[in-house]
Coordinates of C-alpha atoms in Angstrom, one line a residue:
X1 CA 34.1 -37.8 49.5
X2 CA 34.4 -40.1 52.5
X3 CA 37.6 -42.2 52.2
X4 CA 39.8 -44.7 54.0
X5 CA 42.7 -43.0 55.8
X6 CA 45.4 -44.1 58.2
X7 CA 46.0 -42.9 61.7
X8 CA 49.4 -42.4 63.2
X9 CA 49.7 -46.0 64.1
X10 CA 49.0 -47.1 60.5
X11 CA 45.5 -48.4 61.3
X12 CA 42.9 -47.7 58.7
X13 CA 39.8 -45.7 59.5
X14 CA 36.9 -43.9 57.7
X15 CA 37.6 -40.2 57.3
X16 CA 35.5 -37.4 55.7
X17 CA 36.6 -34.8 53.2
X18 CA 34.6 -31.8 54.4
X19 CA 32.8 -30.7 57.5
X20 CA 29.6 -32.6 58.4
X21 CA 26.9 -31.2 60.7
X22 CA 24.1 -29.0 59.6
X23 CA 25.4 -29.4 56.1
X24 CA 28.0 -31.4 54.2
X25 CA 28.7 -33.4 51.0
X26 CA 26.2 -36.2 50.5
X27 CA 28.7 -39.0 50.9
X28 CA 30.3 -37.5 54.0
X29 CA 26.9 -36.9 55.5
X30 CA 25.7 -40.5 54.6
X31 CA 28.9 -41.9 56.1
X32 CA 28.5 -40.0 59.4
X33 CA 24.7 -40.7 59.6
X34 CA 25.3 -44.4 59.1
X35 CA 28.0 -44.4 61.8
X36 CA 25.8 -42.5 64.2
X37 CA 22.9 -44.8 63.5
X38 CA 25.1 -47.8 64.2
X39 CA 26.6 -46.6 67.5
X40 CA 23.2 -45.2 68.8
X41 CA 21.6 -48.6 68.0
X42 CA 24.3 -50.8 69.5
X43 CA 25.7 -48.9 72.5
X44 CA 23.2 -49.1 75.4
X45 CA 24.6 -46.0 77.0
X46 CA 23.9 -44.0 73.9
X47 CA 20.6 -45.7 73.1
X48 CA 19.3 -44.8 76.6
X49 CA 20.4 -41.1 76.3
X50 CA 19.6 -40.5 72.7
X51 CA 18.6 -36.8 72.5
X52 CA 16.0 -37.3 69.7
X53 CA 12.8 -39.3 69.3
X54 CA 12.3 -41.8 66.5
X55 CA 14.8 -43.2 64.0
X56 CA 18.0 -41.5 63.0
X57 CA 18.0 -39.8 59.6
X58 CA 20.2 -41.7 57.1
X59 CA 19.7 -40.0 53.7
X60 CA 23.0 -38.3 52.8
X61 CA 21.1 -35.0 53.0
X62 CA 21.4 -32.4 55.8
X63 CA 19.1 -33.3 58.7
X64 CA 18.3 -31.6 61.9
X65 CA 19.2 -34.6 64.0
X66 CA 22.7 -35.1 62.5
X67 CA 24.3 -32.1 64.3
X68 CA 22.3 -32.8 67.5
X69 CA 23.6 -36.4 67.6
X70 CA 27.1 -35.3 66.8
X71 CA 27.1 -32.8 69.7
X72 CA 25.6 -35.4 72.0
X73 CA 28.2 -38.0 71.0
X74 CA 31.0 -35.4 71.6
X75 CA 29.6 -34.6 75.0
X76 CA 28.9 -38.1 76.3
X77 CA 31.6 -40.2 74.6
X78 CA 34.4 -37.7 74.0
X79 CA 33.6 -35.8 77.2
X80 CA 33.9 -32.4 75.5
X81 CA 32.7 -29.6 77.7
X82 CA 31.7 -27.6 74.6
X83 CA 30.6 -30.0 71.9
X84 CA 30.8 -28.6 68.4
X85 CA 28.0 -30.4 66.7
X86 CA 30.0 -31.0 63.6
X87 CA 32.8 -33.3 62.4
X88 CA 35.8 -32.1 60.5
X89 CA 38.3 -34.2 58.5
X90 CA 40.9 -35.8 60.7
X91 CA 44.3 -34.3 59.8
X92 CA 47.8 -34.1 61.1
X93 CA 49.5 -35.8 63.9
X94 CA 46.4 -35.9 66.2
X95 CA 43.9 -37.8 64.0
X96 CA 43.1 -40.0 67.0
X97 CA 41.6 -36.9 68.8
X98 CA 39.0 -36.3 66.1
X99 CA 35.4 -37.2 66.3
X100 CA 35.4 -39.2 63.0
X101 CA 38.3 -41.3 64.2
X102 CA 36.4 -41.9 67.6
X103 CA 33.2 -42.9 65.7
X104 CA 35.2 -45.4 63.5
X105 CA 36.9 -46.8 66.6
X106 CA 33.7 -47.1 68.5
X107 CA 32.0 -48.9 65.6
X108 CA 34.9 -51.4 65.4
X109 CA 34.7 -52.1 69.2
X110 CA 30.9 -52.6 68.9
X111 CA 31.2 -54.8 65.8
X112 CA 33.8 -57.0 67.7
X113 CA 31.5 -57.2 70.7
X114 CA 28.7 -58.4 68.4
X115 CA 31.1 -61.0 67.0
X116 CA 30.8 -59.6 63.6
X117 CA 33.6 -60.2 61.0
X118 CA 33.0 -56.7 59.7
X119 CA 35.0 -53.6 60.4
X120 CA 33.5 -50.1 60.2
X121 CA 34.8 -49.9 56.6
X122 CA 33.3 -53.2 55.4
X123 CA 30.0 -52.5 57.3
X124 CA 29.7 -49.1 55.5
X125 CA 30.5 -50.6 52.2
X126 CA 27.8 -53.2 52.6
X127 CA 25.2 -50.8 54.1
X128 CA 25.7 -48.2 51.4
X129 CA 27.1 -49.7 48.2
X130 CA 27.3 -46.1 46.7
X131 CA 30.1 -45.5 49.2
X132 CA 32.1 -48.6 48.3
X133 CA 34.1 -47.0 45.5
X134 CA 35.3 -44.2 47.8
X135 CA 36.0 -46.4 50.8
X136 CA 39.1 -48.0 49.4
X137 CA 42.7 -47.8 50.5
X138 CA 45.3 -46.3 48.2
X139 CA 46.6 -49.9 47.6
X140 CA 43.1 -51.1 46.5
X141 CA 42.8 -48.1 44.3
X142 CA 46.1 -48.8 42.6
X143 CA 45.2 -52.4 42.1
X144 CA 41.8 -51.5 40.6
X145 CA 43.2 -48.8 38.3
X146 CA 46.5 -50.5 37.4
X147 CA 45.9 -54.2 37.4
X148 CA 49.1 -56.2 37.3
X149 CA 49.8 -57.9 34.1
X150 CA 51.6 -61.1 34.5
X151 CA 53.7 -62.1 31.5
X152 CA 53.7 -65.7 30.6
X153 CA 56.6 -67.2 28.6

């Protein structure tokens, strides 16, 4: 289940639970497909070099173009000599070196350039309401599950 995580600086970003590429959990796949669609639509460098014809698949189901676009993103943006074509969960002290963190960061930069008030997190929540319940912070989850009761005298 895709979720909101924190990097080593304490900044929030969208993370995946399991590997996404030729397969994956529906919500992790949908999250990555939406992120790829956004960056390939709004980044001219990626738009011009997109390795597939037609629209990007955004279904939450395995699709041939998902792993192709991930590999292309890893090669062009992350400058990886041997792109993997899949995205793993960002873990440990080097979350900022992960593809999922880079996609989230890239989305946030593009959203800012477009003068949007959205972040990658809020954009994904709006674009795919089914993801909204999983794309919450720990604090938001606690507030939802354990609402504070204010006693009145």
